[in-house]
Amino acid sequence: LDAEWERDPIVALNRCLVPDVMSKAEWHDLVMQVMQEVSAARHAAQAQPVPDVATVARHVWARPEEPQQVGGLVGEGVHLPTGNSVPHAPEPRRINMIEAIRRTLAVELETNPRCLVFGEDVGVKGGVHAATLGLQTQFGNGRVFDTSLNEEGIIGRAVGMAMAGLVPVPEIQFRKYADPATEQLNNCGTLRWRTNNHFAAPIVVRIPGGYRKIGDPWHSVTSEIAFAHQPGWLLAFPSNAEDAVGLLRTALRGNDPVIFFEH
């Protein structure tokens, strides 16, 4: 136990600062000041009234009449144009879900300059499932870009971007790959609730769902249901290309974090 105390960060900080930066008396005064601040904060917290259980679920999701103070387009006072801006081909043809998603991302990137698409291989390669094929060429590597192999970092980056007023669209290549980002996903979903609607991070996480019938333990996991139990998240799981367009656009123009499953 004594050895652990020797490695305590405050003890180490004391050795670093005293006497080269401050005297023992100054250190003591600083410690007393911090202890008083912590004690005052504790008493203030204990003096708060008992929460009303009827309001426990308030601010789990966005409420139009109560916008957050920081985060997302709403926090920046930005409003996207309404209406259907999808160009209709003169001779429409059948397309699959991946092409529908690609087209929708292109329209939203063009409509919303704050929209960013990123993840592993989404840039030059166009995604391992080709959902972002050609988007980097069209919109530049500042708005469609590759990341390192780090799902926790991908989601954490997206949360920070959303809090800064951007609309990040991170891609996770396979459902199983999202597991290392579990803590970041949990923090994102509960951010609005934890901060009493002060902060929010409305990101749109794209993940293949039920993607293939055969494969290995890392690419065949289909435990999408786990996200249905994550507070603060909205889930979209379209079954066809038409629904994918509407659901993805709604997610990208909404004010809640969304996990969008595509296949």
PDB file of C-alpha atoms in Angstrom:
ATOM      1  CA  LEU A   1       0.000   0.000   0.000  1.00  0.00           C
ATOM      2  CA  ASP A   2       2.859   2.362   0.795  1.00  0.00           C
ATOM      3  CA  ALA A   3       4.310   1.717  -2.653  1.00  0.00           C
ATOM      4  CA  GLU A   4       0.972   2.596  -4.237  1.00  0.00           C
ATOM      5  CA  TRP A   5       0.853   5.882  -2.322  1.00  0.00           C
ATOM      6  CA  GLU A   6       4.308   6.708  -3.645  1.00  0.00           C
ATOM      7  CA  ARG A   7       2.910   6.407  -7.158  1.00  0.00           C
ATOM      8  CA  ASP A   8      -0.157   8.500  -6.372  1.00  0.00           C
ATOM      9  CA  PRO A   9      -0.499  11.310  -8.954  1.00  0.00           C
ATOM     10  CA  ILE A  10      -0.936  14.016  -6.294  1.00  0.00           C
ATOM     11  CA  VAL A  11       2.171  12.866  -4.454  1.00  0.00           C
ATOM     12  CA  ALA A  12       4.059  12.840  -7.751  1.00  0.00           C
ATOM     13  CA  LEU A  13       2.777  16.331  -8.563  1.00  0.00           C
ATOM     14  CA  ASN A  14       3.977  17.550  -5.185  1.00  0.00           C
ATOM     15  CA  ARG A  15       7.463  16.208  -5.851  1.00  0.00           C
ATOM     16  CA  CYS A  16       7.435  17.900  -9.254  1.00  0.00           C
ATOM     17  CA  LEU A  17       6.331  21.337  -8.024  1.00  0.00           C
ATOM     18  CA  VAL A  18       7.840  21.661  -4.537  1.00  0.00           C
ATOM     19  CA  PRO A  19      10.187  23.430  -4.044  1.00  0.00           C
ATOM     20  CA  ASP A  20      11.166  24.271  -7.639  1.00  0.00           C
ATOM     21  CA  VAL A  21       7.874  25.884  -8.660  1.00  0.00           C
ATOM     22  CA  MET A  22       6.160  26.662  -5.354  1.00  0.00           C
ATOM     23  CA  SER A  23       6.963  26.546  -1.666  1.00  0.00           C
ATOM     24  CA  LYS A  24       5.545  24.048   0.816  1.00  0.00           C
ATOM     25  CA  ALA A  25       3.322  26.788   2.207  1.00  0.00           C
ATOM     26  CA  GLU A  26       1.949  27.605  -1.243  1.00  0.00           C
ATOM     27  CA  TRP A  27       1.289  23.926  -1.887  1.00  0.00           C
ATOM     28  CA  HIS A  28      -0.541  23.638   1.429  1.00  0.00           C
ATOM     29  CA  ASP A  29      -2.668  26.689   0.603  1.00  0.00           C
ATOM     30  CA  LEU A  30      -3.533  25.183  -2.784  1.00  0.00           C
ATOM     31  CA  VAL A  31      -4.562  21.882  -1.191  1.00  0.00           C
ATOM     32  CA  MET A  32      -6.761  23.696   1.340  1.00  0.00           C
ATOM     33  CA  GLN A  33      -8.380  25.755  -1.418  1.00  0.00           C
ATOM     34  CA  VAL A  34      -9.218  22.670  -3.466  1.00  0.00           C
ATOM     35  CA  MET A  35     -10.592  20.855  -0.425  1.00  0.00           C
ATOM     36  CA  GLN A  36     -12.866  23.817   0.332  1.00  0.00           C
ATOM     37  CA  GLU A  37     -14.115  23.903  -3.268  1.00  0.00           C
ATOM     38  CA  VAL A  38     -14.852  20.171  -3.241  1.00  0.00           C
ATOM     39  CA  SER A  39     -16.608  20.433   0.106  1.00  0.00           C
ATOM     40  CA  ALA A  40     -18.744  23.344  -1.115  1.00  0.00           C
ATOM     41  CA  ALA A  41     -19.701  21.410  -4.242  1.00  0.00           C
ATOM     42  CA  ARG A  42     -20.661  18.382  -2.138  1.00  0.00           C
ATOM     43  CA  HIS A  43     -22.868  20.457   0.160  1.00  0.00           C
ATOM     44  CA  ALA A  44     -24.506  22.146  -2.831  1.00  0.00           C
ATOM     45  CA  ALA A  45     -25.271  18.758  -4.383  1.00  0.00           C
ATOM     46  CA  GLN A  46     -26.677  17.389  -1.135  1.00  0.00           C
ATOM     47  CA  ALA A  47     -28.914  20.448  -0.787  1.00  0.00           C
ATOM     48  CA  GLN A  48     -30.650  19.767  -4.091  1.00  0.00           C
ATOM     49  CA  PRO A  49     -34.244  18.516  -3.888  1.00  0.00           C
ATOM     50  CA  VAL A  50     -34.955  14.843  -4.494  1.00  0.00           C
ATOM     51  CA  PRO A  51     -35.484  14.336  -8.255  1.00  0.00           C
ATOM     52  CA  ASP A  52     -39.007  13.739  -9.503  1.00  0.00           C
ATOM     53  CA  VAL A  53     -39.142  10.203 -10.907  1.00  0.00           C
ATOM     54  CA  ALA A  54     -41.684  11.399 -13.466  1.00  0.00           C
ATOM     55  CA  THR A  55     -38.917  13.363 -15.202  1.00  0.00           C
ATOM     56  CA  VAL A  56     -36.286  10.623 -15.211  1.00  0.00           C
ATOM     57  CA  ALA A  57     -36.612  10.030 -18.965  1.00  0.00           C
ATOM     58  CA  ARG A  58     -36.638  13.704 -19.899  1.00  0.00           C
ATOM     59  CA  HIS A  59     -33.918  14.636 -22.390  1.00  0.00           C
ATOM     60  CA  VAL A  60     -33.107  11.054 -23.302  1.00  0.00           C
ATOM     61  CA  TRP A  61     -34.045  12.162 -26.821  1.00  0.00           C
ATOM     62  CA  ALA A  62     -34.385  15.569 -28.414  1.00  0.00           C
ATOM     63  CA  ARG A  63     -37.517  17.647 -27.874  1.00  0.00           C
ATOM     64  CA  PRO A  64     -38.202  20.255 -30.595  1.00  0.00           C
ATOM     65  CA  GLU A  65     -39.465  22.750 -28.034  1.00  0.00           C
ATOM     66  CA  GLU A  66     -36.292  22.404 -25.928  1.00  0.00           C
ATOM     67  CA  PRO A  67     -33.187  22.568 -28.158  1.00  0.00           C
ATOM     68  CA  GLN A  68     -29.819  21.791 -26.635  1.00  0.00           C
ATOM     69  CA  GLN A  69     -27.387  24.628 -26.008  1.00  0.00           C
ATOM     70  CA  VAL A  70     -24.339  23.012 -27.615  1.00  0.00           C
ATOM     71  CA  GLY A  71     -23.957  20.407 -30.341  1.00  0.00           C
ATOM     72  CA  GLY A  72     -25.331  19.536 -33.753  1.00  0.00           C
ATOM     73  CA  LEU A  73     -26.942  21.887 -36.226  1.00  0.00           C
ATOM     74  CA  VAL A  74     -29.604  22.934 -33.722  1.00  0.00           C
ATOM     75  CA  GLY A  75     -26.968  24.076 -31.239  1.00  0.00           C
ATOM     76  CA  GLU A  76     -25.463  26.249 -33.974  1.00  0.00           C
ATOM     77  CA  GLY A  77     -28.807  27.640 -35.109  1.00  0.00           C
ATOM     78  CA  VAL A  78     -28.411  26.059 -38.554  1.00  0.00           C
ATOM     79  CA  HIS A  79     -31.525  25.003 -40.465  1.00  0.00           C
ATOM     80  CA  LEU A  80     -31.340  22.884 -43.611  1.00  0.00           C
ATOM     81  CA  PRO A  81     -33.758  23.411 -46.491  1.00  0.00           C
ATOM     82  CA  THR A  82     -36.940  21.403 -46.292  1.00  0.00           C
ATOM     83  CA  GLY A  83     -38.595  19.442 -49.057  1.00  0.00           C
ATOM     84  CA  ASN A  84     -37.469  16.739 -51.431  1.00  0.00           C
ATOM     85  CA  SER A  85     -34.208  17.710 -53.096  1.00  0.00           C
ATOM     86  CA  VAL A  86     -33.432  14.299 -54.598  1.00  0.00           C
ATOM     87  CA  PRO A  87     -32.923  14.658 -58.353  1.00  0.00           C
ATOM     88  CA  HIS A  88     -35.194  12.339 -60.316  1.00  0.00           C
ATOM     89  CA  ALA A  89     -33.660  10.701 -63.364  1.00  0.00           C
ATOM     90  CA  PRO A  90     -35.655  11.201 -66.585  1.00  0.00           C
ATOM     91  CA  GLU A  91     -35.618   7.443 -67.087  1.00  0.00           C
ATOM     92  CA  PRO A  92     -35.516   5.931 -63.595  1.00  0.00           C
ATOM     93  CA  ARG A  93     -34.088   2.458 -63.134  1.00  0.00           C
ATOM     94  CA  ARG A  94     -34.022  -0.016 -60.312  1.00  0.00           C
ATOM     95  CA  ILE A  95     -31.132   0.460 -57.892  1.00  0.00           C
ATOM     96  CA  ASN A  96     -29.984  -1.524 -54.887  1.00  0.00           C
ATOM     97  CA  MET A  97     -29.680  -0.270 -51.340  1.00  0.00           C
ATOM     98  CA  ILE A  98     -25.968   0.520 -51.550  1.00  0.00           C
ATOM     99  CA  GLU A  99     -26.458   2.796 -54.546  1.00  0.00           C
ATOM    100  CA  ALA A 100     -29.426   4.444 -52.840  1.00  0.00           C
ATOM    101  CA  ILE A 101     -27.301   5.138 -49.772  1.00  0.00           C
ATOM    102  CA  ARG A 102     -24.455   6.473 -51.898  1.00  0.00           C
ATOM    103  CA  ARG A 103     -26.781   8.845 -53.728  1.00  0.00           C
ATOM    104  CA  THR A 104     -28.349  10.045 -50.491  1.00  0.00           C
ATOM    105  CA  LEU A 105     -24.955  10.722 -48.937  1.00  0.00           C
ATOM    106  CA  ALA A 106     -23.979  12.685 -52.042  1.00  0.00           C
ATOM    107  CA  VAL A 107     -27.117  14.836 -51.866  1.00  0.00           C
ATOM    108  CA  GLU A 108     -26.640  15.525 -48.162  1.00  0.00           C
ATOM    109  CA  LEU A 109     -22.945  16.340 -48.593  1.00  0.00           C
ATOM    110  CA  GLU A 110     -23.917  18.823 -51.288  1.00  0.00           C
ATOM    111  CA  THR A 111     -26.804  20.277 -49.278  1.00  0.00           C
ATOM    112  CA  ASN A 112     -25.055  20.492 -45.922  1.00  0.00           C
ATOM    113  CA  PRO A 113     -21.468  21.829 -45.889  1.00  0.00           C
ATOM    114  CA  ARG A 114     -21.129  20.672 -42.272  1.00  0.00           C
ATOM    115  CA  CYS A 115     -21.644  17.010 -43.200  1.00  0.00           C
ATOM    116  CA  LEU A 116     -18.549  14.758 -43.063  1.00  0.00           C
ATOM    117  CA  VAL A 117     -18.196  11.083 -43.999  1.00  0.00           C
ATOM    118  CA  PHE A 118     -15.268   9.077 -42.638  1.00  0.00           C
ATOM    119  CA  GLY A 119     -14.100   5.664 -41.503  1.00  0.00           C
ATOM    120  CA  GLU A 120     -11.790   2.852 -42.510  1.00  0.00           C
ATOM    121  CA  ASP A 121     -11.340   2.758 -46.311  1.00  0.00           C
ATOM    122  CA  VAL A 122     -14.289   5.064 -47.055  1.00  0.00           C
ATOM    123  CA  GLY A 123     -12.155   7.537 -49.002  1.00  0.00           C
ATOM    124  CA  VAL A 124      -9.909   6.322 -51.813  1.00  0.00           C
ATOM    125  CA  LYS A 125     -11.347   2.797 -51.829  1.00  0.00           C
ATOM    126  CA  GLY A 126     -14.940   3.951 -51.524  1.00  0.00           C
ATOM    127  CA  GLY A 127     -15.701   1.644 -48.618  1.00  0.00           C
ATOM    128  CA  VAL A 128     -15.359  -2.110 -48.356  1.00  0.00           C
ATOM    129  CA  HIS A 129     -19.008  -2.358 -49.439  1.00  0.00           C
ATOM    130  CA  ALA A 130     -18.731   0.441 -52.054  1.00  0.00           C
ATOM    131  CA  ALA A 131     -21.277   2.639 -50.264  1.00  0.00           C
ATOM    132  CA  THR A 132     -18.996   5.698 -50.485  1.00  0.00           C
ATOM    133  CA  LEU A 133     -17.521   4.985 -53.920  1.00  0.00           C
ATOM    134  CA  GLY A 134     -16.601   8.223 -55.694  1.00  0.00           C
ATOM    135  CA  LEU A 135     -17.638  10.545 -52.868  1.00  0.00           C
ATOM    136  CA  GLN A 136     -14.092  11.602 -52.005  1.00  0.00           C
ATOM    137  CA  THR A 137     -13.425  12.486 -55.640  1.00  0.00           C
ATOM    138  CA  GLN A 138     -16.624  14.520 -55.733  1.00  0.00           C
ATOM    139  CA  PHE A 139     -16.329  16.323 -52.387  1.00  0.00           C
ATOM    140  CA  GLY A 140     -12.619  16.213 -51.525  1.00  0.00           C
ATOM    141  CA  ASN A 141     -10.601  14.501 -48.817  1.00  0.00           C
ATOM    142  CA  GLY A 142     -11.528  17.156 -46.275  1.00  0.00           C
ATOM    143  CA  ARG A 143     -15.112  15.949 -46.194  1.00  0.00           C
ATOM    144  CA  VAL A 144     -14.800  12.269 -47.100  1.00  0.00           C
ATOM    145  CA  PHE A 145     -11.698  10.732 -45.578  1.00  0.00           C
ATOM    146  CA  ASP A 146     -10.053   7.578 -44.278  1.00  0.00           C
ATOM    147  CA  THR A 147      -9.247   6.968 -40.635  1.00  0.00           C
ATOM    148  CA  SER A 148      -6.923   4.628 -38.815  1.00  0.00           C
ATOM    149  CA  LEU A 149      -8.096   1.172 -37.747  1.00  0.00           C
ATOM    150  CA  ASN A 150      -9.572   2.409 -34.482  1.00  0.00           C
ATOM    151  CA  GLU A 151     -13.332   2.169 -34.009  1.00  0.00           C
ATOM    152  CA  GLU A 152     -13.217   3.775 -30.576  1.00  0.00           C
ATOM    153  CA  GLY A 153     -11.349   6.713 -32.077  1.00  0.00           C
ATOM    154  CA  ILE A 154     -13.747   6.923 -35.024  1.00  0.00           C
ATOM    155  CA  ILE A 155     -16.793   7.264 -32.774  1.00  0.00           C
ATOM    156  CA  GLY A 156     -15.015   9.487 -30.257  1.00  0.00           C
ATOM    157  CA  ARG A 157     -13.949  11.814 -33.047  1.00  0.00           C
ATOM    158  CA  ALA A 158     -17.510  11.903 -34.361  1.00  0.00           C
ATOM    159  CA  VAL A 159     -18.874  12.875 -30.943  1.00  0.00           C
ATOM    160  CA  GLY A 160     -16.433  15.771 -30.690  1.00  0.00           C
ATOM    161  CA  MET A 161     -17.259  16.925 -34.204  1.00  0.00           C
ATOM    162  CA  ALA A 162     -20.983  16.874 -33.466  1.00  0.00           C
ATOM    163  CA  MET A 163     -20.488  18.913 -30.313  1.00  0.00           C
ATOM    164  CA  ALA A 164     -18.631  21.444 -32.459  1.00  0.00           C
ATOM    165  CA  GLY A 165     -21.665  21.821 -34.726  1.00  0.00           C
ATOM    166  CA  LEU A 166     -20.808  19.392 -37.517  1.00  0.00           C
ATOM    167  CA  VAL A 167     -22.810  16.425 -38.843  1.00  0.00           C
ATOM    168  CA  PRO A 168     -20.389  13.471 -38.768  1.00  0.00           C
ATOM    169  CA  VAL A 169     -21.269  10.224 -40.536  1.00  0.00           C
ATOM    170  CA  PRO A 170     -18.778   7.601 -39.310  1.00  0.00           C
ATOM    171  CA  GLU A 171     -18.783   4.177 -40.925  1.00  0.00           C
ATOM    172  CA  ILE A 172     -18.072   0.963 -39.015  1.00  0.00           C
ATOM    173  CA  GLN A 173     -17.250  -1.795 -41.504  1.00  0.00           C
ATOM    174  CA  PHE A 174     -19.019  -4.671 -39.720  1.00  0.00           C
ATOM    175  CA  ARG A 175     -21.324  -4.997 -36.725  1.00  0.00           C
ATOM    176  CA  LYS A 176     -18.703  -6.827 -34.642  1.00  0.00           C
ATOM    177  CA  TYR A 177     -16.206  -4.036 -35.226  1.00  0.00           C
ATOM    178  CA  ALA A 178     -18.405  -1.635 -33.242  1.00  0.00           C
ATOM    179  CA  ASP A 179     -17.746  -3.499 -29.997  1.00  0.00           C
ATOM    180  CA  PRO A 180     -14.438  -1.719 -29.218  1.00  0.00           C
ATOM    181  CA  ALA A 181     -16.367   1.564 -29.421  1.00  0.00           C
ATOM    182  CA  THR A 182     -19.019   0.509 -26.890  1.00  0.00           C
ATOM    183  CA  GLU A 183     -18.032   3.079 -24.274  1.00  0.00           C
ATOM    184  CA  GLN A 184     -17.943   5.924 -26.790  1.00  0.00           C
ATOM    185  CA  LEU A 185     -21.360   4.883 -28.126  1.00  0.00           C
ATOM    186  CA  ASN A 186     -22.767   4.803 -24.604  1.00  0.00           C
ATOM    187  CA  ASN A 187     -21.342   8.233 -23.807  1.00  0.00           C
ATOM    188  CA  CYS A 188     -22.777   9.648 -27.016  1.00  0.00           C
ATOM    189  CA  GLY A 189     -26.256   8.266 -26.423  1.00  0.00           C
ATOM    190  CA  THR A 190     -26.514   9.516 -22.855  1.00  0.00           C
ATOM    191  CA  LEU A 191     -24.816  12.881 -23.408  1.00  0.00           C
ATOM    192  CA  ARG A 192     -28.009  14.920 -23.674  1.00  0.00           C
ATOM    193  CA  TRP A 193     -29.558  13.233 -20.623  1.00  0.00           C
ATOM    194  CA  ARG A 194     -26.399  13.429 -18.502  1.00  0.00           C
ATOM    195  CA  THR A 195     -25.980  17.156 -19.144  1.00  0.00           C
ATOM    196  CA  ASN A 196     -29.660  18.066 -18.715  1.00  0.00           C
ATOM    197  CA  ASN A 197     -29.935  19.006 -22.397  1.00  0.00           C
ATOM    198  CA  HIS A 198     -26.898  21.281 -22.347  1.00  0.00           C
ATOM    199  CA  PHE A 199     -24.875  19.151 -24.783  1.00  0.00           C
ATOM    200  CA  ALA A 200     -25.882  16.749 -27.551  1.00  0.00           C
ATOM    201  CA  ALA A 201     -23.988  14.826 -30.233  1.00  0.00           C
ATOM    202  CA  PRO A 202     -26.350  13.887 -33.088  1.00  0.00           C
ATOM    203  CA  ILE A 203     -24.113  11.645 -35.179  1.00  0.00           C
ATOM    204  CA  VAL A 204     -25.179   9.041 -37.754  1.00  0.00           C
ATOM    205  CA  VAL A 205     -23.229   5.789 -37.448  1.00  0.00           C
ATOM    206  CA  ARG A 206     -23.490   3.585 -40.532  1.00  0.00           C
ATOM    207  CA  ILE A 207     -23.019  -0.155 -39.905  1.00  0.00           C
ATOM    208  CA  PRO A 208     -23.817  -3.142 -42.133  1.00  0.00           C
ATOM    209  CA  GLY A 209     -26.548  -5.214 -40.537  1.00  0.00           C
ATOM    210  CA  GLY A 210     -27.185  -8.882 -41.312  1.00  0.00           C
ATOM    211  CA  TYR A 211     -24.742  -8.389 -44.138  1.00  0.00           C
ATOM    212  CA  ARG A 212     -23.757 -11.901 -45.130  1.00  0.00           C
ATOM    213  CA  LYS A 213     -24.930 -15.443 -44.516  1.00  0.00           C
ATOM    214  CA  ILE A 214     -21.482 -16.985 -44.176  1.00  0.00           C
ATOM    215  CA  GLY A 215     -18.204 -15.790 -42.764  1.00  0.00           C
ATOM    216  CA  ASP A 216     -15.967 -15.845 -39.740  1.00  0.00           C
ATOM    217  CA  PRO A 217     -16.604 -14.825 -36.108  1.00  0.00           C
ATOM    218  CA  TRP A 218     -15.576 -11.223 -36.808  1.00  0.00           C
ATOM    219  CA  HIS A 219     -17.668 -10.533 -39.908  1.00  0.00           C
ATOM    220  CA  SER A 220     -20.837 -12.548 -39.290  1.00  0.00           C
ATOM    221  CA  VAL A 221     -22.005 -11.210 -35.929  1.00  0.00           C
ATOM    222  CA  THR A 222     -25.567  -9.874 -36.211  1.00  0.00           C
ATOM    223  CA  SER A 223     -26.302  -8.710 -32.672  1.00  0.00           C
ATOM    224  CA  GLU A 224     -27.947  -5.500 -33.840  1.00  0.00           C
ATOM    225  CA  ILE A 225     -30.550  -5.870 -31.097  1.00  0.00           C
ATOM    226  CA  ALA A 226     -27.958  -4.816 -28.507  1.00  0.00           C
ATOM    227  CA  PHE A 227     -28.218  -1.232 -29.714  1.00  0.00           C
ATOM    228  CA  ALA A 228     -31.987  -1.196 -29.147  1.00  0.00           C
ATOM    229  CA  HIS A 229     -31.208  -1.217 -25.427  1.00  0.00           C
ATOM    230  CA  GLN A 230     -28.797   1.744 -25.591  1.00  0.00           C
ATOM    231  CA  PRO A 231     -30.449   4.859 -24.099  1.00  0.00           C
ATOM    232  CA  GLY A 232     -30.552   7.909 -26.326  1.00  0.00           C
ATOM    233  CA  TRP A 233     -30.053   6.175 -29.663  1.00  0.00           C
ATOM    234  CA  LEU A 234     -32.461   5.901 -32.565  1.00  0.00           C
ATOM    235  CA  LEU A 235     -32.076   2.849 -34.819  1.00  0.00           C
ATOM    236  CA  ALA A 236     -32.885   2.506 -38.501  1.00  0.00           C
ATOM    237  CA  PHE A 237     -32.889  -0.856 -40.279  1.00  0.00           C
ATOM    238  CA  PRO A 238     -34.372  -0.359 -43.775  1.00  0.00           C
ATOM    239  CA  SER A 239     -35.444  -3.408 -45.741  1.00  0.00           C
ATOM    240  CA  ASN A 240     -35.366  -1.765 -49.169  1.00  0.00           C
ATOM    241  CA  ALA A 241     -33.667   1.036 -51.082  1.00  0.00           C
ATOM    242  CA  GLU A 242     -36.625   3.425 -50.944  1.00  0.00           C
ATOM    243  CA  ASP A 243     -36.892   3.221 -47.171  1.00  0.00           C
ATOM    244  CA  ALA A 244     -33.117   3.585 -46.870  1.00  0.00           C
ATOM    245  CA  VAL A 245     -33.211   6.959 -48.629  1.00  0.00           C
ATOM    246  CA  GLY A 246     -35.922   8.393 -46.403  1.00  0.00           C
ATOM    247  CA  LEU A 247     -34.534   6.989 -43.169  1.00  0.00           C
ATOM    248  CA  LEU A 248     -30.965   8.091 -43.887  1.00  0.00           C
ATOM    249  CA  ARG A 249     -32.007  11.607 -44.849  1.00  0.00           C
ATOM    250  CA  THR A 250     -34.196  11.883 -41.759  1.00  0.00           C
ATOM    251  CA  ALA A 251     -31.273  10.748 -39.611  1.00  0.00           C
ATOM    252  CA  LEU A 252     -28.869  13.228 -41.203  1.00  0.00           C
ATOM    253  CA  ARG A 253     -31.275  16.113 -40.697  1.00  0.00           C
ATOM    254  CA  GLY A 254     -32.422  15.057 -37.246  1.00  0.00           C
ATOM    255  CA  ASN A 255     -31.263  16.025 -33.779  1.00  0.00           C
ATOM    256  CA  ASP A 256     -30.588  12.641 -32.177  1.00  0.00           C
ATOM    257  CA  PRO A 257     -27.729  10.151 -32.600  1.00  0.00           C
ATOM    258  CA  VAL A 258     -28.720   7.377 -34.997  1.00  0.00           C
ATOM    259  CA  ILE A 259     -27.310   3.948 -35.783  1.00  0.00           C
ATOM    260  CA  PHE A 260     -28.174   3.200 -39.394  1.00  0.00           C
ATOM    261  CA  PHE A 261     -27.965  -0.456 -40.402  1.00  0.00           C
ATOM    262  CA  GLU A 262     -27.559  -1.107 -44.116  1.00  0.00           C
ATOM    263  CA  HIS A 263     -27.226  -4.260 -46.174  1.00  0.00           C
TER     264      HIS A 263
END
